[in-house]
Amino acid sequence: MMFLAILFSISVCFLLILIRLIAGKTTYDRILAANSIGTIVVLAISIHGFYMGRPEFIDISIVYALINFIGTVAVLKLFDKGKLGDK
Amino acid sequence: MINFKSIILFFLLLGFWLLMSGHYSILITSLGIISCALCVYLTIKANILDNEMLPLYFFPRLLQYTLWLIKEILISNIETAKVILFKTEDPELFTVKSSQASNEGKVTYANSITLTPGTVTTQINENVFEVHALTKSFGDDVRSSQMDKMVSWLEKGK
Amino acid sequence: MIDSIINYSSIASLILGILFILIGSIGILRLPDVFSRIHASGMIDTAGTAFIILGMCLQSGISLITAKLIFIGIFIFFTSPITGHVTANLARKKGLKPITNNKGKTL
């Protein structure tokens, strides 16, 4: 029950950041909002695992945290240089 | 050549394997040991194991620095929450000098500034950092260079 | 007795974490420009994550799950300043001017 309430509160925060992601203004706002949503989703996956009584979901959230970091840095590099390679 | 740093790297990798695996039968653990040894062999072969990868001289004072940093982060989190809720933001942009000798020390200082909410390092030229602060009091915290002294103290080691 | 103390402190920690995440989201929505919003995003990444992970650690007790949760916490703790700095650095490099009130100073 408690975990359900926490999942609900996290989805409220998710919606608040989603407004910023859609409203944007600049690209950097959108990238920052996407990164924050990623962090929140990492926490939400772990809490959902506890809610379902299967804490093995932690593995998925580790992978999500790794992909979130690499993805944010890759999008920023692509936006900076116009390509992802070194040459 | 096998030195102290490669042994430390081997045990770090093995700890990560044991954390991720969760199965501790003899077959799977020996497979883990073999793959960690292969990774360390490739690292030595590629010659990328240096101070920048494992700054061992940070380690003796790392625990005390981390505890101090967590305290600072908690205080500035509460301050930032107050600023967001009561709409008293007053952003400013300024430059500070860093007194660290090595690159690792500068990286630690810049990351510590960014990690405390309320201050962000935006640009780095040699030893001059450009910092964006949410209010004037956050800026004064960075300008008082207490964190700079702590990182220099951490960098000296031993 | 000890069980209920651990349970209540875990609930308190989770609620504190949710509070920090909520304030951070409000900050991302409300603050005026990118450079200010990075501070709110940093709040979510440090205090919110730390308190929620502390709460879940207290729930699960001493097990492999706790070790993995602490690993997630350390990973987010190390990568949050990197994404924040890279975003701010790129915005400065592309010529975005932050809203400040020190117009007279050199920069």
Short mmCIF file of C-alpha atoms in Angstrom, two decimals:
data_model
loop_
_atom_site.label_atom_id
_atom_site.label_comp_id
_atom_site.label_asym_id
_atom_site.label_seq_id
_atom_site.Cartn_x
_atom_site.Cartn_y
_atom_site.Cartn_z
CA MET A 1 0.00 0.00 0.00
CA MET A 2 2.75 2.42 0.97
CA PHE A 3 4.72 1.58 -2.15
CA LEU A 4 1.62 2.21 -4.28
CA ALA A 5 1.28 5.70 -2.75
CA ILE A 6 4.96 6.37 -3.46
CA LEU A 7 4.58 5.19 -7.06
CA PHE A 8 1.62 7.57 -7.43
CA SER A 9 3.66 10.51 -6.06
CA ILE A 10 6.52 9.68 -8.40
CA SER A 11 4.15 9.72 -11.37
CA VAL A 12 2.97 13.21 -10.32
CA CYS A 13 6.62 14.39 -10.37
CA PHE A 14 7.02 12.65 -13.74
CA LEU A 15 4.10 14.64 -15.17
CA LEU A 16 5.51 17.93 -13.81
CA ILE A 17 8.85 17.31 -15.53
CA LEU A 18 7.07 16.13 -18.68
CA ILE A 19 5.44 19.58 -18.95
CA ARG A 20 8.93 21.12 -18.98
CA LEU A 21 10.09 18.59 -21.57
CA ILE A 22 7.23 19.52 -23.89
CA ALA A 23 7.33 23.28 -23.25
CA GLY A 24 11.13 23.32 -23.59
CA LYS A 25 12.13 26.72 -25.10
CA THR A 26 15.72 25.48 -25.65
CA THR A 27 17.18 22.07 -26.45
CA TYR A 28 19.19 22.06 -23.20
CA ASP A 29 15.97 22.29 -21.16
CA ARG A 30 14.66 19.22 -22.95
CA ILE A 31 17.86 17.23 -22.46
CA LEU A 32 17.95 18.16 -18.76
CA ALA A 33 14.29 17.18 -18.32
CA ALA A 34 14.89 13.86 -20.11
CA ASN A 35 17.84 13.14 -17.80
CA SER A 36 15.78 13.90 -14.69
CA ILE A 37 12.95 11.70 -15.95
CA GLY A 38 15.50 8.92 -16.39
CA THR A 39 16.67 9.26 -12.78
CA ILE A 40 13.09 9.18 -11.55
CA VAL A 41 12.29 6.11 -13.66
CA VAL A 42 15.30 4.28 -12.18
CA LEU A 43 13.83 4.84 -8.71
CA ALA A 44 10.31 3.98 -9.88
CA ILE A 45 11.42 0.61 -11.33
CA SER A 46 13.06 -0.36 -8.02
CA ILE A 47 10.01 0.70 -6.02
CA HIS A 48 7.72 -1.19 -8.41
CA GLY A 49 9.84 -4.26 -7.76
CA PHE A 50 9.27 -3.89 -4.02
CA TYR A 51 5.54 -3.31 -4.62
CA MET A 52 5.24 -6.53 -6.65
CA GLY A 53 7.29 -8.40 -4.02
CA ARG A 54 10.00 -9.20 -6.54
CA PRO A 55 13.06 -7.04 -5.73
CA GLU A 56 14.97 -8.69 -8.61
CA PHE A 57 13.77 -5.76 -10.72
CA ILE A 58 16.87 -3.93 -9.35
CA ASP A 59 18.91 -5.47 -12.19
CA ILE A 60 16.70 -3.73 -14.74
CA SER A 61 17.08 -0.42 -12.95
CA ILE A 62 20.90 -0.76 -12.92
CA VAL A 63 20.81 -1.22 -16.70
CA TYR A 64 18.44 1.75 -17.01
CA ALA A 65 20.80 3.96 -14.98
CA LEU A 66 23.74 3.02 -17.23
CA ILE A 67 21.75 3.66 -20.43
CA ASN A 68 20.41 6.96 -19.05
CA PHE A 69 23.91 8.32 -18.45
CA ILE A 70 25.40 7.12 -21.74
CA GLY A 71 22.35 8.30 -23.68
CA THR A 72 22.40 11.81 -22.21
CA VAL A 73 26.10 12.29 -22.89
CA ALA A 74 25.75 10.84 -26.41
CA VAL A 75 22.86 13.18 -27.30
CA LEU A 76 24.83 16.17 -25.98
CA LYS A 77 27.90 15.15 -27.99
CA LEU A 78 25.79 14.67 -31.12
CA PHE A 79 24.26 18.11 -30.58
CA ASP A 80 27.70 19.67 -30.09
CA LYS A 81 29.72 18.10 -32.92
CA GLY A 82 27.03 16.83 -35.31
CA LYS A 83 28.46 13.28 -35.20
CA LEU A 84 29.31 10.65 -32.63
CA GLY A 85 32.71 9.37 -33.78
CA ASP A 86 36.09 10.96 -33.21
CA LYS A 87 36.98 11.46 -36.89
CA MET B 1 54.07 -6.64 -15.28
CA ILE B 2 51.95 -7.25 -12.20
CA ASN B 3 52.08 -4.41 -9.68
CA PHE B 4 50.05 -3.17 -6.74
CA LYS B 5 47.55 -1.25 -8.90
CA SER B 6 46.69 -4.22 -11.13
CA ILE B 7 45.98 -6.36 -8.04
CA ILE B 8 43.64 -3.65 -6.67
CA LEU B 9 41.90 -3.46 -10.06
CA PHE B 10 41.48 -7.26 -10.11
CA PHE B 11 39.76 -7.25 -6.70
CA LEU B 12 37.50 -4.32 -7.70
CA LEU B 13 36.41 -6.17 -10.86
CA LEU B 14 35.89 -9.42 -8.92
CA GLY B 15 33.75 -7.60 -6.34
CA PHE B 16 31.63 -6.15 -9.15
CA TRP B 17 31.22 -9.62 -10.69
CA LEU B 18 30.14 -11.14 -7.37
CA LEU B 19 27.70 -8.24 -6.82
CA MET B 20 26.06 -8.69 -10.23
CA SER B 21 26.04 -12.49 -10.34
CA GLY B 22 24.20 -13.66 -7.21
CA HIS B 23 25.07 -17.33 -7.94
CA TYR B 24 28.04 -18.58 -5.96
CA SER B 25 28.64 -22.10 -7.31
CA ILE B 26 32.24 -23.12 -8.00
CA LEU B 27 31.85 -23.17 -11.80
CA ILE B 28 30.39 -19.67 -12.12
CA THR B 29 32.78 -18.08 -9.61
CA SER B 30 35.79 -19.60 -11.38
CA LEU B 31 34.48 -18.27 -14.71
CA GLY B 32 34.28 -14.86 -13.05
CA ILE B 33 37.87 -15.10 -11.80
CA ILE B 34 39.06 -16.07 -15.28
CA SER B 35 37.27 -13.17 -16.99
CA CYS B 36 38.49 -10.64 -14.40
CA ALA B 37 42.06 -11.88 -14.90
CA LEU B 38 41.63 -11.53 -18.67
CA CYS B 39 40.40 -7.94 -18.22
CA VAL B 40 43.40 -7.07 -16.05
CA TYR B 41 45.76 -8.71 -18.58
CA LEU B 42 44.26 -6.63 -21.42
CA THR B 43 44.51 -3.47 -19.29
CA ILE B 44 48.20 -4.08 -18.61
CA LYS B 45 48.78 -4.93 -22.29
CA ALA B 46 47.07 -1.72 -23.44
CA ASN B 47 49.06 0.28 -20.86
CA ILE B 48 46.11 2.35 -19.61
CA LEU B 49 46.57 1.68 -15.89
CA ASP B 50 47.93 4.92 -14.43
CA ASN B 51 47.29 7.51 -11.73
CA GLU B 52 44.32 8.95 -13.60
CA MET B 53 42.52 5.59 -13.57
CA LEU B 54 43.22 4.64 -9.94
CA PRO B 55 44.32 7.68 -7.90
CA LEU B 56 45.46 5.65 -4.90
CA TYR B 57 46.88 8.68 -3.09
CA PHE B 58 43.29 9.96 -2.58
CA PHE B 59 42.28 6.90 -0.59
CA PRO B 60 43.63 7.57 2.95
CA ARG B 61 41.58 10.75 3.39
CA LEU B 62 38.66 9.80 1.14
CA LEU B 63 36.28 8.63 3.89
CA GLN B 64 36.55 11.83 5.93
CA TYR B 65 36.15 13.96 2.79
CA THR B 66 33.07 12.00 1.70
CA LEU B 67 31.40 12.46 5.10
CA TRP B 68 32.12 16.22 4.98
CA LEU B 69 30.77 16.40 1.40
CA ILE B 70 27.54 14.58 2.36
CA LYS B 71 26.99 17.08 5.19
CA GLU B 72 27.51 20.02 2.77
CA ILE B 73 25.14 18.43 0.22
CA LEU B 74 22.39 18.03 2.83
CA ILE B 75 22.70 21.64 4.00
CA SER B 76 22.66 23.07 0.49
CA ASN B 77 19.73 20.80 -0.50
CA ILE B 78 17.62 22.33 2.25
CA GLU B 79 18.72 25.84 1.21
CA THR B 80 17.86 25.12 -2.45
CA ALA B 81 14.45 23.75 -1.45
CA LYS B 82 13.76 26.99 0.45
CA VAL B 83 14.81 29.08 -2.57
CA ILE B 84 12.55 27.10 -4.92
CA LEU B 85 9.52 27.24 -2.61
CA PHE B 86 9.79 30.91 -1.57
CA LYS B 87 10.79 32.31 -5.01
CA THR B 88 13.90 34.14 -3.80
CA GLU B 89 16.24 33.15 -6.63
CA ASP B 90 18.92 35.67 -7.59
CA PRO B 91 21.32 33.94 -10.01
CA GLU B 92 24.89 35.10 -10.51
CA LEU B 93 27.88 34.05 -12.60
CA PHE B 94 31.45 34.51 -11.37
CA THR B 95 34.94 33.02 -11.60
CA VAL B 96 37.03 31.36 -8.87
CA LYS B 97 40.62 30.16 -8.85
CA SER B 98 41.49 26.58 -7.86
CA SER B 99 44.70 25.77 -6.01
CA GLN B 100 45.03 22.06 -6.87
CA ALA B 101 48.21 20.85 -8.53
CA SER B 102 47.00 17.75 -10.38
CA ASN B 103 44.24 17.22 -12.93
CA GLU B 104 42.51 14.68 -10.68
CA GLY B 105 42.32 17.27 -7.91
CA LYS B 106 40.76 19.83 -10.26
CA VAL B 107 38.21 17.28 -11.48
CA THR B 108 37.33 16.41 -7.88
CA TYR B 109 36.90 20.09 -7.00
CA ALA B 110 34.74 20.85 -10.06
CA ASN B 111 32.59 17.77 -9.49
CA SER B 112 32.16 18.66 -5.80
CA ILE B 113 31.00 22.16 -6.76
CA THR B 114 28.49 20.75 -9.24
CA LEU B 115 27.34 18.02 -6.84
CA THR B 116 26.24 20.51 -4.16
CA PRO B 117 22.91 21.84 -5.47
CA GLY B 118 22.92 25.61 -5.88
CA THR B 119 26.28 25.85 -7.61
CA VAL B 120 27.32 24.54 -11.05
CA THR B 121 30.71 24.71 -12.77
CA THR B 122 30.04 25.91 -16.30
CA GLN B 123 33.53 26.34 -17.81
CA ILE B 124 37.08 25.36 -16.89
CA ASN B 125 40.23 27.08 -18.20
CA GLU B 126 43.47 25.81 -16.65
CA ASN B 127 42.87 26.69 -12.96
CA VAL B 128 40.07 29.27 -13.36
CA PHE B 129 36.55 27.90 -12.90
CA GLU B 130 33.42 29.76 -14.02
CA VAL B 131 30.63 29.03 -11.53
CA HIS B 132 26.89 29.69 -11.74
CA ALA B 133 25.19 30.10 -8.35
CA LEU B 134 21.47 30.21 -7.59
CA THR B 135 21.67 32.97 -4.96
CA LYS B 136 24.34 35.29 -3.60
CA SER B 137 24.85 33.25 -0.42
CA PHE B 138 25.66 30.11 -2.45
CA GLY B 139 28.18 32.22 -4.37
CA ASP B 140 29.72 33.43 -1.10
CA ASP B 141 30.07 29.80 0.02
CA VAL B 142 32.18 29.00 -3.06
CA ARG B 143 34.14 32.28 -2.87
CA SER B 144 35.10 31.59 0.76
CA SER B 145 37.13 28.67 -0.78
CA GLN B 146 36.51 26.25 2.10
CA MET B 147 35.85 23.43 -0.38
CA ASP B 148 39.00 24.37 -2.29
CA LYS B 149 41.04 23.91 0.88
CA MET B 150 39.35 20.58 1.63
CA VAL B 151 40.12 19.21 -1.86
CA SER B 152 43.74 20.39 -1.62
CA TRP B 153 43.94 18.64 1.74
CA LEU B 154 42.47 15.46 0.17
CA GLU B 155 44.95 15.67 -2.70
CA LYS B 156 48.02 15.72 -0.44
CA GLY B 157 47.13 12.27 0.94
CA LYS B 158 48.63 10.36 3.86
CA MET C 1 10.03 -3.51 18.57
CA ILE C 2 13.18 -3.01 16.50
CA ASP C 3 11.28 -4.15 13.42
CA SER C 4 8.68 -1.44 13.82
CA ILE C 5 11.36 1.22 14.43
CA ILE C 6 13.12 0.19 11.20
CA ASN C 7 9.81 0.14 9.36
CA TYR C 8 8.82 3.63 10.52
CA SER C 9 12.25 5.13 9.77
CA SER C 10 12.11 3.57 6.32
CA ILE C 11 8.68 5.16 5.69
CA ALA C 12 9.97 8.53 6.95
CA SER C 13 13.01 8.30 4.68
CA LEU C 14 10.88 7.42 1.65
CA ILE C 15 8.51 10.33 2.34
CA LEU C 16 11.46 12.74 2.74
CA GLY C 17 12.86 11.52 -0.58
CA ILE C 18 9.52 12.00 -2.34
CA LEU C 19 9.32 15.50 -0.87
CA PHE C 20 12.76 16.42 -2.26
CA ILE C 21 11.87 14.95 -5.68
CA LEU C 22 8.59 16.90 -5.72
CA ILE C 23 10.34 20.18 -4.83
CA GLY C 24 12.97 19.46 -7.50
CA SER C 25 10.27 18.87 -10.14
CA ILE C 26 8.56 22.12 -9.15
CA GLY C 27 11.94 23.82 -9.48
CA ILE C 28 12.53 22.37 -12.96
CA LEU C 29 9.09 23.67 -13.94
CA ARG C 30 9.32 27.09 -12.32
CA LEU C 31 12.91 28.43 -12.43
CA PRO C 32 13.65 30.92 -15.22
CA ASP C 33 16.52 29.47 -17.32
CA VAL C 34 18.58 26.33 -18.01
CA PHE C 35 21.39 27.20 -15.60
CA SER C 36 18.96 27.60 -12.70
CA ARG C 37 17.09 24.42 -13.62
CA ILE C 38 20.31 22.40 -13.36
CA HIS C 39 20.28 23.15 -9.59
CA ALA C 40 16.79 21.68 -9.25
CA SER C 41 17.83 18.64 -11.29
CA GLY C 42 20.83 18.23 -8.98
CA MET C 43 18.47 18.20 -6.02
CA ILE C 44 16.58 15.23 -7.51
CA ASP C 45 19.85 13.44 -8.24
CA THR C 46 21.40 13.85 -4.78
CA ALA C 47 18.92 14.20 -1.92
CA GLY C 48 15.88 12.57 -3.53
CA THR C 49 17.77 9.53 -4.77
CA ALA C 50 19.77 9.15 -1.55
CA PHE C 51 16.74 9.21 0.76
CA ILE C 52 14.63 6.87 -1.39
CA ILE C 53 17.50 4.38 -1.70
CA LEU C 54 18.07 4.60 2.07
CA GLY C 55 14.38 3.82 2.63
CA MET C 56 14.47 0.81 0.30
CA CYS C 57 17.70 -0.45 1.94
CA LEU C 58 15.99 -0.37 5.34
CA GLN C 59 13.04 -2.29 3.87
CA SER C 60 15.13 -5.08 2.37
CA GLY C 61 17.54 -5.67 5.28
CA ILE C 62 21.02 -7.10 4.76
CA SER C 63 21.00 -8.93 1.42
CA LEU C 64 22.32 -8.75 -2.13
CA ILE C 65 19.48 -6.35 -3.01
CA THR C 66 20.88 -3.79 -0.55
CA ALA C 67 24.33 -4.02 -2.13
CA LYS C 68 22.83 -3.47 -5.58
CA LEU C 69 20.79 -0.51 -4.33
CA ILE C 70 23.94 1.06 -2.85
CA PHE C 71 25.69 0.50 -6.17
CA ILE C 72 22.87 2.37 -7.99
CA GLY C 73 23.18 5.19 -5.47
CA ILE C 74 26.94 5.50 -5.93
CA PHE C 75 26.58 5.36 -9.71
CA ILE C 76 23.99 8.18 -9.79
CA PHE C 77 26.10 10.13 -7.27
CA PHE C 78 29.10 9.99 -9.62
CA THR C 79 27.32 10.61 -12.93
CA SER C 80 24.94 13.41 -11.89
CA PRO C 81 27.62 16.18 -11.81
CA ILE C 82 28.99 15.01 -15.17
CA THR C 83 25.67 15.40 -17.02
CA GLY C 84 25.00 18.69 -15.24
CA HIS C 85 28.40 20.11 -16.11
CA VAL C 86 28.25 18.91 -19.73
CA THR C 87 24.79 20.47 -20.23
CA ALA C 88 25.86 23.80 -18.68
CA ASN C 89 29.16 23.81 -20.56
CA LEU C 90 27.48 23.17 -23.94
CA ALA C 91 24.87 25.86 -23.28
CA ARG C 92 27.66 28.36 -22.46
CA LYS C 93 29.68 27.28 -25.50
CA LYS C 94 26.73 27.79 -27.84
CA GLY C 95 26.38 31.33 -26.51
CA LEU C 96 23.36 31.09 -24.21
CA LYS C 97 23.41 33.98 -21.71
CA PRO C 98 22.24 33.16 -18.18
CA ILE C 99 19.76 35.54 -16.53
CA THR C 100 21.86 37.31 -13.89
CA ASN C 101 21.82 40.63 -12.09
CA ASN C 102 25.57 41.36 -12.17
CA LYS C 103 25.54 43.20 -15.50
CA GLY C 104 28.57 45.34 -14.73
CA LYS C 105 31.04 42.53 -14.10
CA THR C 106 33.26 41.09 -16.79
CA LEU C 107 32.18 37.81 -18.36
#
